[in-house]
Short mmCIF file of C-alpha atoms in Angstrom, two decimals:
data_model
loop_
_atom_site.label_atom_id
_atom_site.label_comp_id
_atom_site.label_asym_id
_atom_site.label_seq_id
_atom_site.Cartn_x
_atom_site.Cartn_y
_atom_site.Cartn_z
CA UNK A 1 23.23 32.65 13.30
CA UNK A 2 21.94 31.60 9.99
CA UNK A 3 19.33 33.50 8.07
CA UNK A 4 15.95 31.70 6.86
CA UNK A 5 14.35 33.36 3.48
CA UNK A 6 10.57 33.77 4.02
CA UNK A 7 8.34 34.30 0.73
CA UNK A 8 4.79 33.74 -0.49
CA UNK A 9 4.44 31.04 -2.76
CA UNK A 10 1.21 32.79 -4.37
CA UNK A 11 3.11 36.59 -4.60
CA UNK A 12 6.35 36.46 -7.01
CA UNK A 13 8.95 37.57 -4.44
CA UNK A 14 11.95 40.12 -4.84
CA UNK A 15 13.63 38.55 -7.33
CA UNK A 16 16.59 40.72 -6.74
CA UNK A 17 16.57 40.57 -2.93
CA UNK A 18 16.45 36.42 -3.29
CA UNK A 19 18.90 36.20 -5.52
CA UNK A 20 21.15 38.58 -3.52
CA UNK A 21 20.56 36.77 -0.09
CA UNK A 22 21.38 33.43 -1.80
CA UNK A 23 24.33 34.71 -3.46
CA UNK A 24 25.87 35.81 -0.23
CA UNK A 25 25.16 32.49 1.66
CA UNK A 26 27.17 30.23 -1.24
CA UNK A 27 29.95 32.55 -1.31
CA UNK A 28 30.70 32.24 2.19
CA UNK A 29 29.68 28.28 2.25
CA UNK A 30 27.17 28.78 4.81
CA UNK A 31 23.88 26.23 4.85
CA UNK A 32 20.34 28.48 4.19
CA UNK A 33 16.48 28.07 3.85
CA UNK A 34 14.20 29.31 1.52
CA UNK A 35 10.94 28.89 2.79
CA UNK A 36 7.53 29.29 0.85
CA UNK A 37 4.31 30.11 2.07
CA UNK A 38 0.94 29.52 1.19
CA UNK A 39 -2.46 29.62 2.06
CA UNK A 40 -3.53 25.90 3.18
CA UNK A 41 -2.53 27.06 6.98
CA UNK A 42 -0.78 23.42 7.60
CA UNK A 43 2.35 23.21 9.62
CA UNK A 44 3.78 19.98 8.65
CA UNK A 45 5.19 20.81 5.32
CA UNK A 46 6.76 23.85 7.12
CA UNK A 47 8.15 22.08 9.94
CA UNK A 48 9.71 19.02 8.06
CA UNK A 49 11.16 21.68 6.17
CA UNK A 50 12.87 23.13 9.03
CA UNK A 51 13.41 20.31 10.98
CA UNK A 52 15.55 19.38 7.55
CA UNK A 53 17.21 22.81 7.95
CA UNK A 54 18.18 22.65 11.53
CA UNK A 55 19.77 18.96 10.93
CA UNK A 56 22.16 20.43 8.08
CA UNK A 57 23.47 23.44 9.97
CA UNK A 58 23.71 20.93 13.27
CA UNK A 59 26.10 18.97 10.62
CA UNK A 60 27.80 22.20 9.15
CA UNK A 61 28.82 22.97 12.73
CA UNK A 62 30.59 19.84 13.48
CA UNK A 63 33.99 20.52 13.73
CA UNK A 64 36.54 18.03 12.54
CA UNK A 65 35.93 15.02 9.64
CA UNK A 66 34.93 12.63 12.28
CA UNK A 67 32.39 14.46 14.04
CA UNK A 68 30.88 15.46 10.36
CA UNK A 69 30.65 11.54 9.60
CA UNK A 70 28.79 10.85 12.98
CA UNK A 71 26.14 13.57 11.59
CA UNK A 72 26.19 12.75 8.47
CA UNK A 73 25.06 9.11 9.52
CA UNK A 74 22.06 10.17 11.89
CA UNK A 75 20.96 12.34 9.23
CA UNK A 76 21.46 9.38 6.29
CA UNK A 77 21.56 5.85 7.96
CA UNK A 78 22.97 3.22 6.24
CA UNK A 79 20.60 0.49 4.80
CA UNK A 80 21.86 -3.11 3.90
CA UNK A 81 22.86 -3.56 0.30
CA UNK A 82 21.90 -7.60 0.39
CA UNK A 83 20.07 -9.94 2.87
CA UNK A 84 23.30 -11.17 4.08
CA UNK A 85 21.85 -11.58 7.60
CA UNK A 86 20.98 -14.86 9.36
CA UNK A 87 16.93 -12.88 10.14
CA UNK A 88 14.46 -12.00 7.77
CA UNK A 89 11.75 -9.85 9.48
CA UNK A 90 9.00 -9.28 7.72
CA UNK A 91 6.32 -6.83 7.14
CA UNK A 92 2.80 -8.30 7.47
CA UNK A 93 0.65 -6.09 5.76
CA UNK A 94 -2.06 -8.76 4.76
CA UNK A 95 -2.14 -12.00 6.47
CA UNK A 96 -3.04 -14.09 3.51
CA UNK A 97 -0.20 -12.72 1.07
CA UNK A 98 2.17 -12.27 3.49
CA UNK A 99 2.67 -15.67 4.74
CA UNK A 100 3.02 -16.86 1.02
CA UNK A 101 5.82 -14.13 0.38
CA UNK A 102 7.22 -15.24 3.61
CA UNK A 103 7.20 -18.86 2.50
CA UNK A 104 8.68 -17.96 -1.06
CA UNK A 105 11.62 -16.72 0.71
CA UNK A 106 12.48 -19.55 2.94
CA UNK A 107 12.75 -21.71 -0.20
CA UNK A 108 15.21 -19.38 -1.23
CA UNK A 109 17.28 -20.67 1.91
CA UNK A 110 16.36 -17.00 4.23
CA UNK A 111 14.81 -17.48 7.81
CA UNK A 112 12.09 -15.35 7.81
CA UNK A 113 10.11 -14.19 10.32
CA UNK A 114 6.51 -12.64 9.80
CA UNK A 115 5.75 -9.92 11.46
CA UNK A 116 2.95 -9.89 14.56
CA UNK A 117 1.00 -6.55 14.07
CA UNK A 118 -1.33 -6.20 17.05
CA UNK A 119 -4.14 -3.05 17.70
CA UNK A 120 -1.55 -2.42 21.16
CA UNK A 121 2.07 -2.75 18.57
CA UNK A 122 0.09 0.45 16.54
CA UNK A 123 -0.98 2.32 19.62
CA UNK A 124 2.48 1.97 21.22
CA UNK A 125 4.11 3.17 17.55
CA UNK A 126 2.27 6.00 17.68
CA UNK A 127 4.87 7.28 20.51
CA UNK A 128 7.38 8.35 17.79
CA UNK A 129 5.00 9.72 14.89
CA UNK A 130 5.98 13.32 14.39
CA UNK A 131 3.65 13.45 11.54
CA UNK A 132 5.06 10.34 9.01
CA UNK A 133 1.91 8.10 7.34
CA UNK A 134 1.75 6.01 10.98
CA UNK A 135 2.06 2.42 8.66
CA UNK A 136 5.91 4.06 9.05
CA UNK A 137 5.91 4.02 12.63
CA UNK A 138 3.93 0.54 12.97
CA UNK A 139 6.59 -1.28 10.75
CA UNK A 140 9.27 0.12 12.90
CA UNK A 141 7.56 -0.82 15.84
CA UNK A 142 6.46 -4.44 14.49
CA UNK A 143 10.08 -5.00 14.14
CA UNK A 144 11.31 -4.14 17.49
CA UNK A 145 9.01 -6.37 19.35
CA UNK A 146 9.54 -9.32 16.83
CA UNK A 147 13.35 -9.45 17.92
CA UNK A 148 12.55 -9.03 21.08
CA UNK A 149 9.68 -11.03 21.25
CA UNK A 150 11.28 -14.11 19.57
CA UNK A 151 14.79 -13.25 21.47
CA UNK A 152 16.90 -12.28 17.98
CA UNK A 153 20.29 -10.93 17.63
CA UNK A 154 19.36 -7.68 16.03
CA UNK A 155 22.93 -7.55 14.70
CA UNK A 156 21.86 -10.53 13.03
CA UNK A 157 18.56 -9.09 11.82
CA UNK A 158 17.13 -7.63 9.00
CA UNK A 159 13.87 -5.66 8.23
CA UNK A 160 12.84 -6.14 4.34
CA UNK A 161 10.94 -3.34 2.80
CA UNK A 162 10.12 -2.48 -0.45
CA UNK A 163 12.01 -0.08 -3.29
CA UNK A 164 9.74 2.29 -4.13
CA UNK A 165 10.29 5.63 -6.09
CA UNK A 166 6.83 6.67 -5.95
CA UNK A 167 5.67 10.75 -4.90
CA UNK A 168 4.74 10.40 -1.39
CA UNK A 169 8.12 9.75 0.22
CA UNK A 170 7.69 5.70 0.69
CA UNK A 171 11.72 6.23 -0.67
CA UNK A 172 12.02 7.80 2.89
CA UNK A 173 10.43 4.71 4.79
CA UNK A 174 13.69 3.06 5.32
CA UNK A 175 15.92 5.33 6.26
CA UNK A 176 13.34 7.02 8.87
CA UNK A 177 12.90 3.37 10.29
CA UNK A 178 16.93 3.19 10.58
CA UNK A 179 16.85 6.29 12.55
CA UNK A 180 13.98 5.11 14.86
CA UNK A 181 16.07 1.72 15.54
CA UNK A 182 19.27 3.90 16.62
CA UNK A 183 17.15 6.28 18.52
CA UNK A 184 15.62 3.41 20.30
CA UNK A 185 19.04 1.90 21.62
CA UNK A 186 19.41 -0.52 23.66
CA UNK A 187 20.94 -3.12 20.76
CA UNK A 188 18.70 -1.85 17.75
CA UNK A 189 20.90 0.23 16.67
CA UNK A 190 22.24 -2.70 15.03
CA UNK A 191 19.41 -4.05 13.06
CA UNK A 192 19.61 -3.75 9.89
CA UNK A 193 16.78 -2.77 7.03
CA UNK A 194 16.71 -3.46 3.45
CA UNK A 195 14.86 -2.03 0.25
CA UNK A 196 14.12 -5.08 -1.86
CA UNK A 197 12.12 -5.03 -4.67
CA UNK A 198 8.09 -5.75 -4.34
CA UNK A 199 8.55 -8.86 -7.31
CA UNK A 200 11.65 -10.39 -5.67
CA UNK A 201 12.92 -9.79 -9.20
CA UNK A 202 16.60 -9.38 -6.84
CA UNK A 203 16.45 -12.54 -5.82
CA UNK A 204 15.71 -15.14 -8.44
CA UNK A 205 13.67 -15.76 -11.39
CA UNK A 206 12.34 -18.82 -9.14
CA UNK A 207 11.44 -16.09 -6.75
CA UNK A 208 9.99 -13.74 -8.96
CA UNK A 209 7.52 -16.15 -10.30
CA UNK A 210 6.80 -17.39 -6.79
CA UNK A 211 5.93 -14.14 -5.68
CA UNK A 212 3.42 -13.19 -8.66
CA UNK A 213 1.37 -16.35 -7.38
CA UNK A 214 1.75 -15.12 -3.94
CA UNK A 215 0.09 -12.10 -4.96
CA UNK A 216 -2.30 -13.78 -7.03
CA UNK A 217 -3.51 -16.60 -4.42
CA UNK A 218 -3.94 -14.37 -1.75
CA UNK A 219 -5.42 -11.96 -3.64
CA UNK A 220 -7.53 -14.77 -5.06
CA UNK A 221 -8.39 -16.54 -1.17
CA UNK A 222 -9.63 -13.67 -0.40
CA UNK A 223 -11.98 -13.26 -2.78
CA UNK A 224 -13.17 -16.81 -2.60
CA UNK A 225 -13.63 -16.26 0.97
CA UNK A 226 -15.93 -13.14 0.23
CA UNK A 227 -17.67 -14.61 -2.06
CA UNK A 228 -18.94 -17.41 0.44
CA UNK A 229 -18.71 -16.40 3.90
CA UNK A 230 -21.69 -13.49 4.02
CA UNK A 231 -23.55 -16.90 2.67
CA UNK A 232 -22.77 -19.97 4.78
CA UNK A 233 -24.89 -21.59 6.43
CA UNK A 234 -22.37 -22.88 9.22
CA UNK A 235 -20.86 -19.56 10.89
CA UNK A 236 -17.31 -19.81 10.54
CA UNK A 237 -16.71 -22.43 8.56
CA UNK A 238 -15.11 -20.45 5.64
CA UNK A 239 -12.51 -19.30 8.08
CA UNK A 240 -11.45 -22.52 9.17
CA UNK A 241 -11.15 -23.47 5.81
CA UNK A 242 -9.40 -20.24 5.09
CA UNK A 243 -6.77 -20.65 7.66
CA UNK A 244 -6.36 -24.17 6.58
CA UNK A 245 -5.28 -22.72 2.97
CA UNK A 246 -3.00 -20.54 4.00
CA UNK A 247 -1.00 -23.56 5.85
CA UNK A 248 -1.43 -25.74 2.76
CA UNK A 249 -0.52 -23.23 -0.10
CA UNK A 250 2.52 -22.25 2.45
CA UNK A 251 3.80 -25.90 1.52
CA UNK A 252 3.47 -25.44 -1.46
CA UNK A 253 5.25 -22.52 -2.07
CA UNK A 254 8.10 -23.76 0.12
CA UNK A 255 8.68 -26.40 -2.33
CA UNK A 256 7.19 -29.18 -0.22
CA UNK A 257 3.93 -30.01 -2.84
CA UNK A 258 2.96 -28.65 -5.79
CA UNK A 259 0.89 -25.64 -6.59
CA UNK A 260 -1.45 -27.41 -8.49
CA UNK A 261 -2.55 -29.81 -6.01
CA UNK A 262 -2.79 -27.93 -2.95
CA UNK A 263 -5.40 -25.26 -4.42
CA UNK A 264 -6.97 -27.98 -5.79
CA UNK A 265 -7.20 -29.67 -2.45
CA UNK A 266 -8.28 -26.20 -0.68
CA UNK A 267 -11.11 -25.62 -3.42
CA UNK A 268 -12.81 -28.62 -3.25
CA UNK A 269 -12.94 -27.73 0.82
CA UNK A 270 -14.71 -24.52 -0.24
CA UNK A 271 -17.17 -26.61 -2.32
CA UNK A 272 -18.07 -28.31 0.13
CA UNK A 273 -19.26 -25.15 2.41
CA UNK A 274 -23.11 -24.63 2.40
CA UNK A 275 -24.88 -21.41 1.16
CA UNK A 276 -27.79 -19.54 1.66
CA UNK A 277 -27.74 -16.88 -1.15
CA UNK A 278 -29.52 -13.71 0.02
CA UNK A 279 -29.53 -9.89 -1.35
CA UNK A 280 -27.13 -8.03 0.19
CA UNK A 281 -25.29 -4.66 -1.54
CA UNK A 282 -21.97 -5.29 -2.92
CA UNK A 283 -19.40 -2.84 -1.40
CA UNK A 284 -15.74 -2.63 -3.29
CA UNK A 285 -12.34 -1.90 -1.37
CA UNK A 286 -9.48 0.53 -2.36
CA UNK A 287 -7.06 2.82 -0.94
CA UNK A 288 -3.58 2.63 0.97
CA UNK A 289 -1.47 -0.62 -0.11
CA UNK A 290 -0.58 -1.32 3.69
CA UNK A 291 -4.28 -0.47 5.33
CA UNK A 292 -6.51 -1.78 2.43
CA UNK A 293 -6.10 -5.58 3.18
CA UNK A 294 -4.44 -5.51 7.24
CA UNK A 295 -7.25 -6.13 9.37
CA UNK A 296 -5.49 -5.49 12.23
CA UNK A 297 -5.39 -1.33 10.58
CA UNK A 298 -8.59 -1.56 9.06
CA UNK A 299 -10.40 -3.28 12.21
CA UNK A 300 -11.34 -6.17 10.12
CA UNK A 301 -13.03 -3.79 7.57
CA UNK A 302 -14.54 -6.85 5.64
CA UNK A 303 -16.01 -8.68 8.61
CA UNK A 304 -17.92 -5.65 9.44
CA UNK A 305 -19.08 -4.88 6.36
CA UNK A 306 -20.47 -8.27 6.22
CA UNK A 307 -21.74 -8.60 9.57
CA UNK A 308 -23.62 -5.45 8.58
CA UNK A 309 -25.08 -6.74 5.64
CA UNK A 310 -22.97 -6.23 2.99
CA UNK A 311 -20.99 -8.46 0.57
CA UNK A 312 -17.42 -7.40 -0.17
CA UNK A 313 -15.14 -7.17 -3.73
CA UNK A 314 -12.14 -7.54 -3.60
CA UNK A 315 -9.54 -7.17 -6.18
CA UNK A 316 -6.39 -9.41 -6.19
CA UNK A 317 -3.04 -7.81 -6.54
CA UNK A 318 -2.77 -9.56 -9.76
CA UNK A 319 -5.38 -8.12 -11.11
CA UNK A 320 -4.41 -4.82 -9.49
CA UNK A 321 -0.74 -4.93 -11.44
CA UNK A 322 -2.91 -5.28 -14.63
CA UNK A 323 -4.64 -2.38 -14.25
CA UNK A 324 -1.79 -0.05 -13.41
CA UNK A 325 0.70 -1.84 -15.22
CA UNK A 326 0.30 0.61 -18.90
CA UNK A 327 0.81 4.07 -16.76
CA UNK A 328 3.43 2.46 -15.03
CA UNK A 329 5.46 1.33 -18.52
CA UNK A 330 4.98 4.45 -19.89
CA UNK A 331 6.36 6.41 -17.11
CA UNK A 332 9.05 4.33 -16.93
CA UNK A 333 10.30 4.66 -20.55
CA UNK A 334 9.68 8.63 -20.61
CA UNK A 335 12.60 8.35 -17.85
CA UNK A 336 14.86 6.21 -19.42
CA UNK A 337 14.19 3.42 -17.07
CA UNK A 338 14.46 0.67 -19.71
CA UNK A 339 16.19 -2.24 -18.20
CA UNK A 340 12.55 -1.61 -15.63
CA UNK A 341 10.22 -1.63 -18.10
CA UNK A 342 11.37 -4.93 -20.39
CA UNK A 343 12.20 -6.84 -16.78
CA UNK A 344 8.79 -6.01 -15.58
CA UNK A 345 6.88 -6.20 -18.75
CA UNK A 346 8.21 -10.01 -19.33
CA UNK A 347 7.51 -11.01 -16.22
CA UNK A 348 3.94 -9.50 -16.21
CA UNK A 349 3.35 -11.47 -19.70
CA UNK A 350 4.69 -14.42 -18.81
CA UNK A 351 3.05 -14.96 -15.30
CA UNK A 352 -0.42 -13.67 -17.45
CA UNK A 353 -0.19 -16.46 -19.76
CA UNK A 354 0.95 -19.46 -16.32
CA UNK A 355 -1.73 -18.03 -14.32
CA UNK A 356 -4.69 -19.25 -16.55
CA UNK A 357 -4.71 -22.88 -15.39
CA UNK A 358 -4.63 -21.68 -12.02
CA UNK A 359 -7.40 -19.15 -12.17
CA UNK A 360 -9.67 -21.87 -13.86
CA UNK A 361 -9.92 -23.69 -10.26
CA UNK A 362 -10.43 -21.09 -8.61
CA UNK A 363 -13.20 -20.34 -10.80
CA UNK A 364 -14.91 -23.48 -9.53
CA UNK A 365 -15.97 -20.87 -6.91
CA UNK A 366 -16.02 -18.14 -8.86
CA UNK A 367 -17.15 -18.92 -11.88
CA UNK A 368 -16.01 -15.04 -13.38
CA UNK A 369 -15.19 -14.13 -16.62
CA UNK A 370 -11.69 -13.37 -17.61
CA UNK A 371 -11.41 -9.43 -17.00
CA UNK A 372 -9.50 -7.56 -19.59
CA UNK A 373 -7.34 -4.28 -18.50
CA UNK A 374 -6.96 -2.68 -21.77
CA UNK A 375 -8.25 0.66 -21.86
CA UNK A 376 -6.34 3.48 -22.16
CA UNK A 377 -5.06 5.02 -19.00
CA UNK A 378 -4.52 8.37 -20.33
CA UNK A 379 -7.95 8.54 -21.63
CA UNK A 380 -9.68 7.22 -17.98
CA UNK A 381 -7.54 9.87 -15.95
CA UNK A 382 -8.13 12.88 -17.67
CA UNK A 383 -11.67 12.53 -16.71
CA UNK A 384 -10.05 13.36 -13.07
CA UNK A 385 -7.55 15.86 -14.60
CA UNK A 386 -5.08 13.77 -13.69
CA UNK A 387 -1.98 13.59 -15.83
CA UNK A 388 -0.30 10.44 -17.31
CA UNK A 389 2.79 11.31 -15.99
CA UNK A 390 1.27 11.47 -12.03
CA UNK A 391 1.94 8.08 -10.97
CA UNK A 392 1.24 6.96 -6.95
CA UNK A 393 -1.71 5.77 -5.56
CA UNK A 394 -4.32 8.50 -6.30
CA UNK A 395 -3.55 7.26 -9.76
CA UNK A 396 -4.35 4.06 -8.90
CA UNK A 397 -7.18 4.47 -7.05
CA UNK A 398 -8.94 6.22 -10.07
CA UNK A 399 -8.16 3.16 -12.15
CA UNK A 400 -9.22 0.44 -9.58
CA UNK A 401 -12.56 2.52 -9.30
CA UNK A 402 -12.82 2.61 -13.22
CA UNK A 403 -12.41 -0.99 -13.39
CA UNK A 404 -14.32 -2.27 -10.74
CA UNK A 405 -17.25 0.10 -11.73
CA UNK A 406 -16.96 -1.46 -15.23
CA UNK A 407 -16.98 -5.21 -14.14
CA UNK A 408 -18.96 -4.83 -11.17
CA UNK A 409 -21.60 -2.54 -12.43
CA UNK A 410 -23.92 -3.59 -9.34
CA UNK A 411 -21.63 -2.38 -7.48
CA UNK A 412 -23.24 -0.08 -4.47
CA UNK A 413 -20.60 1.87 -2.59
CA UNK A 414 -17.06 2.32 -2.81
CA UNK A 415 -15.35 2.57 0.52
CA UNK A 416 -11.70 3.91 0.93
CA UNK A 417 -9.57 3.05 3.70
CA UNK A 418 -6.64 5.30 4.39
CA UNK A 419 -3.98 6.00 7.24
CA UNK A 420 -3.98 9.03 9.31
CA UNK A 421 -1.27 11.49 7.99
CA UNK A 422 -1.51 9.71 4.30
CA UNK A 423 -1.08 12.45 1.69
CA UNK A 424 -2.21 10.58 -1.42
CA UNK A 425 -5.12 9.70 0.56
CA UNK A 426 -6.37 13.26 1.04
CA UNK A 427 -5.66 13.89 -2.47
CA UNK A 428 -8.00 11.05 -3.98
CA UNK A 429 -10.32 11.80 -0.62
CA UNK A 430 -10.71 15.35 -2.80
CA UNK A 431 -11.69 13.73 -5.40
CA UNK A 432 -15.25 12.11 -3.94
CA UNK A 433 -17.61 14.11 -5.51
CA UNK A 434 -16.06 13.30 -8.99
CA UNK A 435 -15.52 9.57 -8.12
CA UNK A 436 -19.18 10.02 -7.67
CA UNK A 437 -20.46 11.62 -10.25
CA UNK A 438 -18.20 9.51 -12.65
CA UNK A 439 -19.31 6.18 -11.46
CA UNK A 440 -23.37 7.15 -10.05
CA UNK A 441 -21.81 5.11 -6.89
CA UNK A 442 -21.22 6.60 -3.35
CA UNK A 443 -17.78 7.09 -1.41
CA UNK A 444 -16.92 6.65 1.92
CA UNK A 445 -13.82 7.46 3.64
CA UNK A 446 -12.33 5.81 6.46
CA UNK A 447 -8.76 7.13 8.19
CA UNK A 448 -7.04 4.78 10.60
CA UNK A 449 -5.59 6.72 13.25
CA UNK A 450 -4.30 3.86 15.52
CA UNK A 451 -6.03 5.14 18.51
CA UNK A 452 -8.71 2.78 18.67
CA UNK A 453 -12.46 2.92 18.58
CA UNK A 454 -14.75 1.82 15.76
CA UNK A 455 -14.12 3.82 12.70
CA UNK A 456 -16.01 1.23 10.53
CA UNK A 457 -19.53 2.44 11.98
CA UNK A 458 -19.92 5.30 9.33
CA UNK A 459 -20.72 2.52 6.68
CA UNK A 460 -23.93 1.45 8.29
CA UNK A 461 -26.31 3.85 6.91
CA UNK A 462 -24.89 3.35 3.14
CA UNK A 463 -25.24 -0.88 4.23
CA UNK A 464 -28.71 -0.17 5.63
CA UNK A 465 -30.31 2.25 2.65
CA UNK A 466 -28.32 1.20 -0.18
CA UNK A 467 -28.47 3.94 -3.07
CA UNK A 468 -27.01 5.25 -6.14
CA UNK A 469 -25.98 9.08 -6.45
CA UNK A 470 -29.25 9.73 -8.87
CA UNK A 471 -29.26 12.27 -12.05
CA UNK A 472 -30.94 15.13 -10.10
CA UNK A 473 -27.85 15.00 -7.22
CA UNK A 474 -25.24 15.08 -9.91
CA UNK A 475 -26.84 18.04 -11.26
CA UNK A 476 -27.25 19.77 -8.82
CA UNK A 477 -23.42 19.17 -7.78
CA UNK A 478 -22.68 20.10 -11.14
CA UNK A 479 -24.16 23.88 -10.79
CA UNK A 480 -22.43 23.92 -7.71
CA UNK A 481 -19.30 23.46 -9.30
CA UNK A 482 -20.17 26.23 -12.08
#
């Protein structure tokens, strides 16, 4: 039997009596648990915790050095250290991006494969959440039905996901996957999965660059596409010209035409599209990475909003690095991480200066001022209390909002759209009513469950009666608040 150590995490415990118990354990080389308590009454931090516990005395019990390794393995799976493989699977987290990423990497000489998310693929993942952020589980499962949908050799298969370091456990994504594939069986036990890095900075220079414009034209498409659609005159007609782009600037970044003269090509098709311009509120975006832009996750977020009335900003992930980019340096270079910040800091000032003739056709659409990122970050978070040092993606929420708020001043209502299970998003989801007293702009928050439904519905009434949070509400939330 092994002992677990139960204490409050408000009340100071028996400093004596803990020290005691864990003094005993380590000198006889027997696994414990120190468990804290406190009052927020969930069970998930508890039971991971456990969970965790029960794995490592499982292990501890093995007798003999093989049976130890065969633990130690489910416990730790091993990830790929290259893309050796003959299959790239791919995550397809946005449609737009994705299949621009996808392309940059067959120029590199990889067969890649983008991923098929469906609503039925996230229902069916939902089978082996045990309380994980579900985009975990609906990776996993996009994966297994793309080798077996498209007949791979999963020994021959790879899964590429991104490094990540960042608080909420995204380091964990990989290796949970890994242990989903062996407990699945049947063959997947012998995919593989690999932690790449999110500017294919691992792969080449060529691929670096090509995957800054990735992020940039998609990010960019999209917002072309928002800008006109909620305006045509001929329903549908931005789409088709949307889905046309996405084949043509695939070319291109496969090396087949040049950059240049396939967006010019695809503007001049958006020219072309008639408008009718009406008054509709403007509604901006954020939240989770993977739900934000997936309209599969988000049931087609955008198309509802706009169907409802509403005309949608977006932000591109170029424009996104920008804004998080300072915070992120910083952080870096209080760790010692400097190899990460010069690497990323180059490439972020280089692509800044190649982007510019670039953004100037799109801006035959858009016809938007060059935005400029440089406020201090440590001076827009502490309105929020939030330190410098707290990177993740409450962090970057607060500075999307800042920005957009500051750019977009007509901006109406700020919608978040977040996973079930996400952590971050219940942190910045506790931070509405000083989002909105900040900015004078609702918040509404939208958590994608997989299960279905119409979630979207809960914008109408801020689509139909459009407001701002006025003076008298914000003081009145301010007397609340002491």
């Amino acid at each position: 039997a092994y002992p677990v150590y139960i204490t409050s995490f408000k009340c100071s415990p028996d400093a004596f009596a803990l020290e005691y118990f864990k003094s005993i354990m380590e000198a006889h080389n027997k696994p414990y648990l120190i468990l804290e308590i406190d009052e927020h009454d969930s069970s998930v931090g508890y039971e991971t915790r456990v969970e965790a516990a029960i794995r490592s005395i499982r292990n501890d019990l093995a007798s003999g050095e093989k049976r130890r390794i065969i633990h130690y393995g489910a416990i730790n799976p091993q990830l790929e250290k290259g893309l050796e493989r003959k299959n790239i699977v791919f995550p397809n987290w946005d449609r737009i991006t994705c299949s621009l990423l996808a392309a940059t990497l067959r120029r590199e000489g990889y067969t890649v494969h983008l991923m098929e998310e469906t609503a039925s693929s996230i229902r069916e993942s939902l089978k082996t959440n045990t309380g994980q952020c579900i985009p975990l589980n609906a990776i996993a499962q996009g994966y297994m039905n793309c080798i077996e949908e498209k007949g791979l050799d999963p020994a021959e298969t790879v899964l590429w996901l991104n490094n990540s370091t960042i608080a909420c456990n995204i380091r964990l994504y990989p290796h949970h996957i890994k242990t989903l594939l062996n407990a699945r069986g049947g063959g997947m036990e012998e995919a593989g999965v690999f932690c790449g890095e999110l500017s294919f900075i691992d792969i080449s220079v060529r691929a670096a660059m090509n995957g800054y414009f990735s992020y940039m034209f998609g990010g960019m498409l999209r917002k072309v596409a928002c800008r006109i659609r909620p305006y045509e005159r001929e329903k549908g007609r931005t789409d088709r010209v949307l889905n046309q782009a996405i084949k043509i600037l695939s070319e291109a970044f496969g090396g087949r035409r040049t950059k240049a003269d396939a967006l010019t090509e695809i503007i001049s098709h958006f020219e072309w599209i008639e408008t009718e311009r009406t008054q509709r509120p403007k509604v901006a975006i954020f939240g989770d990475l993977y739900v934000r832009d997936n309209s599969v996750m988000n049931q087609d977020v955008i198309r509802f909003i706009e169907e409802n009335g509403g005309e949608v900003i977006t932000v591109p992930y170029s424009e996104y690095a920008k804004m998080i980019a300072q915070s992120y340096f910083r952080k870096w270079f209080n760790e010692g991480k400097f190899m990460e910040v010069l690497s990323h800091r180059t490439i972020l000032a280089t692509m800044s200066r190649l982007e510019k003739g670039y953004a100037r056709i799109f801006n035959r659409v858009l016809a938007e001022p060059e935005y400029v990122y440089d406020e201090s970050p440590e001076m827009i978070l502490s309105e929020y209390n939030i330190s410098i040092e707290n990177t993740g993606e409450s962090m970057d929420n607060i500075l999307k909002i800042h920005y957009i708020k500051k750019h977009h001043p007509d901006v109406s209502l700020f919608v978040q759209t977040s996973p079930a299970l996400c952590c971050a998003s219940l942190i910045t989801e506790a931070m509405k009513d000083t989002i909105e007293e900040k900015t004078g702009v609702p918040v509404v928050s939208i958590r994608y469950d997989g299960t279905g439904g119409n979630k979207n519905t809960v914008i109408i009434p801020y689509l139909k009666y459009p407001r701002r949070i006025d003076s008298l509400r914000i003081a009145e939330r301010r007397f609340r608040m002491g």
